[in-house]
PDB file of C-alpha atoms and ligand atoms in Angstrom:
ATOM      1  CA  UNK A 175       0.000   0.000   0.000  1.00  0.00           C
ATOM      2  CA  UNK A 176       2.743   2.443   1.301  1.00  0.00           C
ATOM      3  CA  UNK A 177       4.770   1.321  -1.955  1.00  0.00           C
ATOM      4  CA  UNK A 178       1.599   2.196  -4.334  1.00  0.00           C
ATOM      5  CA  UNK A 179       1.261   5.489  -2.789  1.00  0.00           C
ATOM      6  CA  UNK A 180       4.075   6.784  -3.085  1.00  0.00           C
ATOM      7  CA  UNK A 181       4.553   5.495  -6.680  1.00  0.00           C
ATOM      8  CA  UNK A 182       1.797   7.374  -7.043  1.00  0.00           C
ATOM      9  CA  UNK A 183       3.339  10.105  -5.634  1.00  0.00           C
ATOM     10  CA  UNK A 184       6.585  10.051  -7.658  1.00  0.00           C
ATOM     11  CA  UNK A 185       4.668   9.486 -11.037  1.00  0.00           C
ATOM     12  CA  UNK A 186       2.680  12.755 -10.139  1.00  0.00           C
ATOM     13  CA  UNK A 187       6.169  14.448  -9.079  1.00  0.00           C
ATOM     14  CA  UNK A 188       7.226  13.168 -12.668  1.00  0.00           C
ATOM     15  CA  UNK A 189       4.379  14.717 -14.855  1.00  0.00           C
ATOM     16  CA  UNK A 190       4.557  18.517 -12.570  1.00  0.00           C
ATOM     17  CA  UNK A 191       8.342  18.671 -13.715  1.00  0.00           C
ATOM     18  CA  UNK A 192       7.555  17.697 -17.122  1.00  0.00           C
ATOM     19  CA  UNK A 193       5.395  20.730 -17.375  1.00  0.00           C
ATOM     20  CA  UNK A 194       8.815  22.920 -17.568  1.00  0.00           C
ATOM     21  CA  UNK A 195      12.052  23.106 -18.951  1.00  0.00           C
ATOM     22  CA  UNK A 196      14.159  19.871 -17.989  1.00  0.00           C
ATOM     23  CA  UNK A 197      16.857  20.990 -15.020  1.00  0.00           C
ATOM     24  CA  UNK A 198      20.351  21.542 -15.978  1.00  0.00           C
ATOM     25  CA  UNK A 199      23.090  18.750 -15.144  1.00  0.00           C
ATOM     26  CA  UNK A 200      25.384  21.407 -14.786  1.00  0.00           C
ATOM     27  CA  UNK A 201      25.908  25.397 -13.647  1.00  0.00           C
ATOM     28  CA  UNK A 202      25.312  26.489 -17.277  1.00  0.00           C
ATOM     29  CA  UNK A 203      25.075  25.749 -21.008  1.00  0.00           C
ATOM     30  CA  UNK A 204      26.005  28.737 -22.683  1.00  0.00           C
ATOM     31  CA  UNK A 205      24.540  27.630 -26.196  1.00  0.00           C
ATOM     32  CA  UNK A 206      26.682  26.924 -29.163  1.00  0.00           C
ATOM     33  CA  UNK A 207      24.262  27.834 -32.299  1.00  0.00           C
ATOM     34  CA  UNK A 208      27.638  27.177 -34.610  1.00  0.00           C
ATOM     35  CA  UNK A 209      27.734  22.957 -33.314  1.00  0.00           C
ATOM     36  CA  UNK A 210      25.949  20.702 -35.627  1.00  0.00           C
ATOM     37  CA  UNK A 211      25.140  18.394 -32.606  1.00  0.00           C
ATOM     38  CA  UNK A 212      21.056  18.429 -32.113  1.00  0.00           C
ATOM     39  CA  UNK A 213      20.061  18.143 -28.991  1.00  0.00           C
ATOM     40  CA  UNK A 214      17.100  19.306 -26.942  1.00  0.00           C
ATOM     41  CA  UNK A 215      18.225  22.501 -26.656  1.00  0.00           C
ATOM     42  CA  UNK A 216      21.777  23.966 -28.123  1.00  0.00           C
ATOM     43  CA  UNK A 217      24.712  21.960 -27.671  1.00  0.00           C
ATOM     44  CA  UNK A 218      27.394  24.087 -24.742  1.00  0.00           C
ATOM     45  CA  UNK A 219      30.006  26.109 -25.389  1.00  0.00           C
ATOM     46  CA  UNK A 220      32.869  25.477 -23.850  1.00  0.00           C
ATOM     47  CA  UNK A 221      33.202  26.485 -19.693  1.00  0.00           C
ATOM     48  CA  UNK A 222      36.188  27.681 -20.396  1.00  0.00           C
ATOM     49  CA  UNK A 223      35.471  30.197 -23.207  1.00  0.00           C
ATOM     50  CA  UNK A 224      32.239  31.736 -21.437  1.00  0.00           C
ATOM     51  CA  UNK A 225      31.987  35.399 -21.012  1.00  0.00           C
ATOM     52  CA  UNK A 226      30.003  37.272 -19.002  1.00  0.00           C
ATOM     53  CA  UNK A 227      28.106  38.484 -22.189  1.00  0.00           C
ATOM     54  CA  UNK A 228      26.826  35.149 -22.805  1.00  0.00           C
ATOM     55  CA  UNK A 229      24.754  36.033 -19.581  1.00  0.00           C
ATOM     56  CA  UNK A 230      23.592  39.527 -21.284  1.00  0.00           C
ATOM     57  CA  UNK A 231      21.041  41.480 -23.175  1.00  0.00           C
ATOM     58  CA  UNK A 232      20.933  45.159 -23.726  1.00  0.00           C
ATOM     59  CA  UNK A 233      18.304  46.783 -25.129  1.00  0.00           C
ATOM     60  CA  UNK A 234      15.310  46.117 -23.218  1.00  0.00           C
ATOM     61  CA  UNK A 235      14.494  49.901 -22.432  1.00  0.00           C
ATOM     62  CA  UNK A 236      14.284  50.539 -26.431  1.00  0.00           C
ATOM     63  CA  UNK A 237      10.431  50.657 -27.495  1.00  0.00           C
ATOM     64  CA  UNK A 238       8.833  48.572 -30.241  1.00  0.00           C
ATOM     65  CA  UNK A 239       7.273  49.560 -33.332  1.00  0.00           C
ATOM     66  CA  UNK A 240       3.744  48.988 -32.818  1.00  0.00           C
ATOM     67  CA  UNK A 241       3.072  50.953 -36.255  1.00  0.00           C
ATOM     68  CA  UNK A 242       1.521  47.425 -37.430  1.00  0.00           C
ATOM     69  CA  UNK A 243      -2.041  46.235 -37.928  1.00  0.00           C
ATOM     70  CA  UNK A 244      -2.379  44.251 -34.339  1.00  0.00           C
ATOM     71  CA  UNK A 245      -0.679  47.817 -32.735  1.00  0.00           C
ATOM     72  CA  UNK A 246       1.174  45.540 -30.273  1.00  0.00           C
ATOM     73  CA  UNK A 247       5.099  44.170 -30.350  1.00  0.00           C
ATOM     74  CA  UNK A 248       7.118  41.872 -29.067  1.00  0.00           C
ATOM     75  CA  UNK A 249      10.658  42.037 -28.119  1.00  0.00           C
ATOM     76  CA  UNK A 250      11.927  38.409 -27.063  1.00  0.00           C
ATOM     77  CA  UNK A 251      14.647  37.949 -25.089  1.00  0.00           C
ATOM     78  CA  UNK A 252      15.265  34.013 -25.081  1.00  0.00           C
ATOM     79  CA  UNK A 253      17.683  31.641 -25.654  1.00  0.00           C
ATOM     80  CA  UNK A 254      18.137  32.699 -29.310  1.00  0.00           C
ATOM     81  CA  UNK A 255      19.104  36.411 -28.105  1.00  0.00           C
ATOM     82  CA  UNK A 256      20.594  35.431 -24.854  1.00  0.00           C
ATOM     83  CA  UNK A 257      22.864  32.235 -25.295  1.00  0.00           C
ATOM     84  CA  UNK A 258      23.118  31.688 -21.322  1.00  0.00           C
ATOM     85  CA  UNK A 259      19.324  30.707 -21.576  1.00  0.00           C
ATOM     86  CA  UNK A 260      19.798  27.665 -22.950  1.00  0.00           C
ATOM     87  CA  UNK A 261      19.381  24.750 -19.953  1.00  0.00           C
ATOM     88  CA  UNK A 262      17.640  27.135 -17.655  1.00  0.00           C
ATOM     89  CA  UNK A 263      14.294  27.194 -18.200  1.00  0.00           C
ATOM     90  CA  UNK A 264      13.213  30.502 -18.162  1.00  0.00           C
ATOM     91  CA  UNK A 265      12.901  33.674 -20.806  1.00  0.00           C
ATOM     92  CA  UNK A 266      11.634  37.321 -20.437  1.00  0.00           C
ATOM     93  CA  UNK A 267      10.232  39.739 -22.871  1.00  0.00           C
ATOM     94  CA  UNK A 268       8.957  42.919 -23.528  1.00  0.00           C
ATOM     95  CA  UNK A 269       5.381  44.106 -25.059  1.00  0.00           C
ATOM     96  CA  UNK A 270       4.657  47.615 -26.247  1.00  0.00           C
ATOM     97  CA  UNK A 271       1.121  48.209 -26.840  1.00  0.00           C
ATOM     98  CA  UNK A 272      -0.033  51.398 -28.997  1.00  0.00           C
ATOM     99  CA  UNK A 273      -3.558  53.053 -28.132  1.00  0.00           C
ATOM    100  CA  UNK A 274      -6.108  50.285 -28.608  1.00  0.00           C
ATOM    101  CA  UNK A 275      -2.926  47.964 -29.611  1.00  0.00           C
ATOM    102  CA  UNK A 276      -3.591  44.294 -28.811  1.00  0.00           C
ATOM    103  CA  UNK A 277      -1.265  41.504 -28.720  1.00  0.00           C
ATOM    104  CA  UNK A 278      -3.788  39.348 -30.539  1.00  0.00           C
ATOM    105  CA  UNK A 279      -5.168  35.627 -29.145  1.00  0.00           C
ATOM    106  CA  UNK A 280      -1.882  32.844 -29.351  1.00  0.00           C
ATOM    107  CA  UNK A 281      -0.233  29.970 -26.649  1.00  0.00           C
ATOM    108  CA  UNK A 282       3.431  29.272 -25.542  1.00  0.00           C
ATOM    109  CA  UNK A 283       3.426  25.844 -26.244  1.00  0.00           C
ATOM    110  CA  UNK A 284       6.320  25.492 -23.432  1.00  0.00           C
ATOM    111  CA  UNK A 285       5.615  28.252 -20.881  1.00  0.00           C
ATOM    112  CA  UNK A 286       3.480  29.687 -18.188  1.00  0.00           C
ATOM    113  CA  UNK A 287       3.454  33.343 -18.338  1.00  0.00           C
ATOM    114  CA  UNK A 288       3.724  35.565 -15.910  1.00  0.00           C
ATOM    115  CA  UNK A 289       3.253  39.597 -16.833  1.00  0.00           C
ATOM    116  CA  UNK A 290       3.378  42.866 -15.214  1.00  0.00           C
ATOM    117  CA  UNK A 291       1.913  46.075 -16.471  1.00  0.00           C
ATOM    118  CA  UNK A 292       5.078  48.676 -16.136  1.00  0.00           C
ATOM    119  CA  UNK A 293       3.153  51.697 -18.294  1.00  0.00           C
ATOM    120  CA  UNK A 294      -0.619  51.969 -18.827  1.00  0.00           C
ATOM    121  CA  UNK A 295      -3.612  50.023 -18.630  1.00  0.00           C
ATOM    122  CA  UNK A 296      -4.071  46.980 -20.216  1.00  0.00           C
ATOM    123  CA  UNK A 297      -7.340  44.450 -20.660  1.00  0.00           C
ATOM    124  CA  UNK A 298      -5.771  40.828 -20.307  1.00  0.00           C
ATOM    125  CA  UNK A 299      -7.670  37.041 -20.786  1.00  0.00           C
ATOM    126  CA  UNK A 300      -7.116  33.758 -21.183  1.00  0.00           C
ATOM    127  CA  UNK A 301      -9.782  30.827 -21.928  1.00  0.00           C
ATOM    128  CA  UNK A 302      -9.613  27.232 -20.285  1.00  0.00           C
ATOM    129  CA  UNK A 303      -9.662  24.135 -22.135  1.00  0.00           C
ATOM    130  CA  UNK A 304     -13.008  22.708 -23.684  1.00  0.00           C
ATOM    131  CA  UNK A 305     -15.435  21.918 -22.902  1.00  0.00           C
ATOM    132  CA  UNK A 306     -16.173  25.251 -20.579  1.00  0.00           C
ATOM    133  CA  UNK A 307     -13.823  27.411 -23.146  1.00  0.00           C
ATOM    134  CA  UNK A 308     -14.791  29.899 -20.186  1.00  0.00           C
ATOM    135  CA  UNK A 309     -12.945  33.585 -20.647  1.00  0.00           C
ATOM    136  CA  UNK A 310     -10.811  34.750 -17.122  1.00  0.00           C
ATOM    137  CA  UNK A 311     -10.383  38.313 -17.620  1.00  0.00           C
ATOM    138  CA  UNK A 312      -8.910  41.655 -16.166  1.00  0.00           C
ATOM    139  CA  UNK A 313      -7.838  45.050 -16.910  1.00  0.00           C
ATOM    140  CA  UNK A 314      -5.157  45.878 -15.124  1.00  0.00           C
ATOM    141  CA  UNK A 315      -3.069  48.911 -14.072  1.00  0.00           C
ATOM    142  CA  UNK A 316       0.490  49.894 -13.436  1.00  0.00           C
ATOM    143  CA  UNK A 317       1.770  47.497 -11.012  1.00  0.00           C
ATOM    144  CA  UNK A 318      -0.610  45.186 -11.511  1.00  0.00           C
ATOM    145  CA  UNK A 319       0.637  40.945 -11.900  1.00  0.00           C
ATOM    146  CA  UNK A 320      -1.082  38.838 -13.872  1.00  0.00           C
ATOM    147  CA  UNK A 321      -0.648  35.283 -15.348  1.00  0.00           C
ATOM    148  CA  UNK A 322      -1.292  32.803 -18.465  1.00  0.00           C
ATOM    149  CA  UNK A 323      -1.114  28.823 -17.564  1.00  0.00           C
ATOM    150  CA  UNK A 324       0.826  27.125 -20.070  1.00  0.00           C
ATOM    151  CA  UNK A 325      -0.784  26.143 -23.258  1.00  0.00           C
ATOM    152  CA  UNK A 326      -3.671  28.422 -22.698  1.00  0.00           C
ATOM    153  CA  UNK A 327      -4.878  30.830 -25.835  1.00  0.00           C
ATOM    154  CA  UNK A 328      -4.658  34.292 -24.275  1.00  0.00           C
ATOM    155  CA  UNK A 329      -4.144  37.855 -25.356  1.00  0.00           C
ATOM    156  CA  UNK A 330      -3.850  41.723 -23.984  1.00  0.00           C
ATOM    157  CA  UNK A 331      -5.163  44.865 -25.230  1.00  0.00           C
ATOM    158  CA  UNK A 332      -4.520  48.279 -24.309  1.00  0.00           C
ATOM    159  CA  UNK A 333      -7.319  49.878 -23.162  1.00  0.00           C
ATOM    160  CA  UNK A 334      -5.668  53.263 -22.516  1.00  0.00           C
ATOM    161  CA  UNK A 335      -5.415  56.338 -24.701  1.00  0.00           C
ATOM    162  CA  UNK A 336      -1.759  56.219 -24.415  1.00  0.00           C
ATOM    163  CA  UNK A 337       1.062  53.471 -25.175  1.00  0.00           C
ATOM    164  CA  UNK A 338       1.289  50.750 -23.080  1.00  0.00           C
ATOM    165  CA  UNK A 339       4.052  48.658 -21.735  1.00  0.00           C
ATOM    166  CA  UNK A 340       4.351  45.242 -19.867  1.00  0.00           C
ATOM    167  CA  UNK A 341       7.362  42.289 -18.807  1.00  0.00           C
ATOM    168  CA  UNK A 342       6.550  39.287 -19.379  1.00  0.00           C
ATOM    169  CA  UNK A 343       8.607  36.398 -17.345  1.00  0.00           C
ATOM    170  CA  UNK A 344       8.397  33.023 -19.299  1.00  0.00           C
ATOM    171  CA  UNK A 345       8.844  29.628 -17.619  1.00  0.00           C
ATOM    172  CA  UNK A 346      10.945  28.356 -20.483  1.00  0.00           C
ATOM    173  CA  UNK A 347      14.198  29.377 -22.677  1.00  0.00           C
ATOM    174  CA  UNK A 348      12.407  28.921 -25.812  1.00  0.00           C
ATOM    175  CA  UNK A 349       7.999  29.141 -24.710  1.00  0.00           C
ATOM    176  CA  UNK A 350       7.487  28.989 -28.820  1.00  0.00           C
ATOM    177  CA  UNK A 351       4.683  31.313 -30.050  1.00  0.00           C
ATOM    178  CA  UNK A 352       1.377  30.462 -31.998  1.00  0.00           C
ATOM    179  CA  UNK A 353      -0.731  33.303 -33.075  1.00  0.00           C
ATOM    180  CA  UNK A 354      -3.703  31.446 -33.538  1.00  0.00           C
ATOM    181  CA  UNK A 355      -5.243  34.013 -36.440  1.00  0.00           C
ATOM    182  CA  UNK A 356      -1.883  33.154 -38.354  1.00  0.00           C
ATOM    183  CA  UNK A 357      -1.311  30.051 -37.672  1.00  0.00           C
ATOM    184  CA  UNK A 358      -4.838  28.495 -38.650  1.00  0.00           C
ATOM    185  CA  UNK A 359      -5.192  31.022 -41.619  1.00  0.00           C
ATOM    186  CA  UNK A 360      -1.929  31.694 -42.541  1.00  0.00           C
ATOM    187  CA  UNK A 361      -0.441  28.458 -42.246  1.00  0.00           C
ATOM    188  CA  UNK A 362       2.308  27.273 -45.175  1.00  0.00           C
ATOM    189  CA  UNK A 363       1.062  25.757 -47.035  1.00  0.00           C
ATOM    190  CA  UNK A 364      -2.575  26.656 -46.389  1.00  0.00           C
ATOM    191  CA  UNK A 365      -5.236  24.582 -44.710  1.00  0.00           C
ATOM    192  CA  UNK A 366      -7.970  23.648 -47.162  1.00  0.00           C
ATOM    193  CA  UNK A 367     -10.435  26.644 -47.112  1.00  0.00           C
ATOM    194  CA  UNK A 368     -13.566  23.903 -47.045  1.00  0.00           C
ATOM    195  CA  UNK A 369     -11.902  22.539 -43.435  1.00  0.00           C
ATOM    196  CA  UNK A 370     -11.686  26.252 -42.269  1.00  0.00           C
ATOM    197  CA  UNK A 371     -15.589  27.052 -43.769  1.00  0.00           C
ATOM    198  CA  UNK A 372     -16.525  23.880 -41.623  1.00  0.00           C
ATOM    199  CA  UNK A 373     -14.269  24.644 -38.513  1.00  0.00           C
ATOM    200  CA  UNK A 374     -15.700  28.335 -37.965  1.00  0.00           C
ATOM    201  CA  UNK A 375     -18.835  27.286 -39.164  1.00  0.00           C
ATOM    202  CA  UNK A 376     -18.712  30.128 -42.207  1.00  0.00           C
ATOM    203  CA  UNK A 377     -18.921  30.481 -45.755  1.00  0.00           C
ATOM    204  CA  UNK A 378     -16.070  29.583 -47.640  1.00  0.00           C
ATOM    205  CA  UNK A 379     -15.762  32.821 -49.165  1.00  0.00           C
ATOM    206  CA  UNK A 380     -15.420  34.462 -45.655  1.00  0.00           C
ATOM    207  CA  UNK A 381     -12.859  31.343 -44.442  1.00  0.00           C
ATOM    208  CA  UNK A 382     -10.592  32.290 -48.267  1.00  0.00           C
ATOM    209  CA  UNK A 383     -11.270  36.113 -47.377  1.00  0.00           C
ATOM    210  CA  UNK A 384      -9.727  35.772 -43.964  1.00  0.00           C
ATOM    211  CA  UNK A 385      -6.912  33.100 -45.167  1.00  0.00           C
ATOM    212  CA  UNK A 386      -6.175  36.225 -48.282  1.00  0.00           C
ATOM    213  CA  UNK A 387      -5.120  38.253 -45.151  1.00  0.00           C
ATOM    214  CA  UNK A 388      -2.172  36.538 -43.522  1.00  0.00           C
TER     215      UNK A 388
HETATM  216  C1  NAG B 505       7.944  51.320 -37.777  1.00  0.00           C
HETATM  217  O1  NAG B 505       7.372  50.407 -38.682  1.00  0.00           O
HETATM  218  C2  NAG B 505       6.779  51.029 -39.801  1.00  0.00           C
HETATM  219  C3  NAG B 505       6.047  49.950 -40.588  1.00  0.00           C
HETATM  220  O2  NAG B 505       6.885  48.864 -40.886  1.00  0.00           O
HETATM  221  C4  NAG B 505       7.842  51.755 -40.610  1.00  0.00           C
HETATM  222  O3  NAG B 505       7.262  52.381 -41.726  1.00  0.00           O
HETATM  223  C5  NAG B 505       8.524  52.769 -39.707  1.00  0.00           C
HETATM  224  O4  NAG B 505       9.591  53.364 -40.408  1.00  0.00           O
HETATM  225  C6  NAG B 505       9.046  52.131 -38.450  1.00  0.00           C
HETATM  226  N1  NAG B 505       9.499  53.161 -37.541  1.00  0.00           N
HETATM  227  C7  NAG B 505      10.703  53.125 -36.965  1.00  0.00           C
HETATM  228  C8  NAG B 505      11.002  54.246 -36.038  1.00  0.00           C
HETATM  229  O5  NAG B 505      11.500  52.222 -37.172  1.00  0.00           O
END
């Protein structure tokens, strides 16, 4: 009994550290982009060749361009821009919102999100898994912390008339992005328009119109 229970126990330990980045077997794995060697993850540098700018980003206090048709961007910084990342399990980035801007509806495959509004007000949800698909929603105000579970579609929107900022802590080096607008209608190459007409329940003029747009 004692033995089942706390198989039990270690199978459930199992599955909460699968939900994030895999620990490190080491104190860091600066990533080597230039090694052929796959792995899950980059492949280390050397120890011995590190520098302290392998730990480093600069930049983060330069605004986006949010002159785009969403009015919202992103500026990553994750184990592609910061090589020290890679192993650790964690990312950060930064979201400038214009007036009315939204980061539009998408999941981090790999990451929970958490985000805090440093400039402005922003409107922030998230929707749970079928079947409720129910919408958990806030606006929130400078200061304010809010969070995504992983895997969840969720969005923000500046509500404000002025621009908007917020950080964004990610609980992966590399939390992946889907934009679901461009991923289901702008995929390459393109889902059949008849499976989109059927999916959103639409004519398949309106599915083709939207799929024209990404
Ligand atoms: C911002 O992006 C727009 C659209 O791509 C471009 O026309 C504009 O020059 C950019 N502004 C700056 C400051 O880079």
């Amino acid at each position: 009994m004692a033995t089942r229970i706390l198989f039990i126990g270690l199978a459930a330990l199992v599955v909460t550290i699968a939900v994030a980045d895999q620990s490190p077997l080491q104190d860091f794995c600066v990533a080597d982009p230039s090694n052929g060697v796959f792995v899950n993850g980059f492949a280390c540098k050397d120890p011995k060749m590190v520098q302290a700018n392998d730990f480093y980003f600069g930049g983060l206090h330069i605004a986006g361009n949010v002159s785009n048709p969403v009015g919202s961007k992103v500026t990553p910084v994750t184990m592609a821009q910061l090589p020290g990342l890679n192993t650790l399990g964690i990312s950060l980035a930064r979201i400038d919102y214009a007036p009315w801007g939204i980061n539009p509806p998408h999941t981090h495959p790999r990451a929970s999100e958490i985000l805090t509004v440093i400039e402005g007000t922003l409107e922030v949800g998230f929707v749970t898994s079928n079947p409720d698909n129910r919408l958990i929603t806030k606006v929130l105000s400078k200061g304010d912390v809010f969070v995504f579970p992983v895997g969840l579609i969720h969005f923000q929107r500046n509500v404000g008339y002025s621009n908007a900022i917020a950080i964004a802590g990610l609980s992966s080096q590399n939390p992946g992005i889907i934009t679901i607008a461009n991923a289901v209608f702008g995929s390459n190459p393109d889902i059949a328009t008849d499976i989109l007409a059927k999916a959103f329940q639409v004519d398949k003029s309106i599915a083709g119109q939207i799929q024209s747009k990404f």
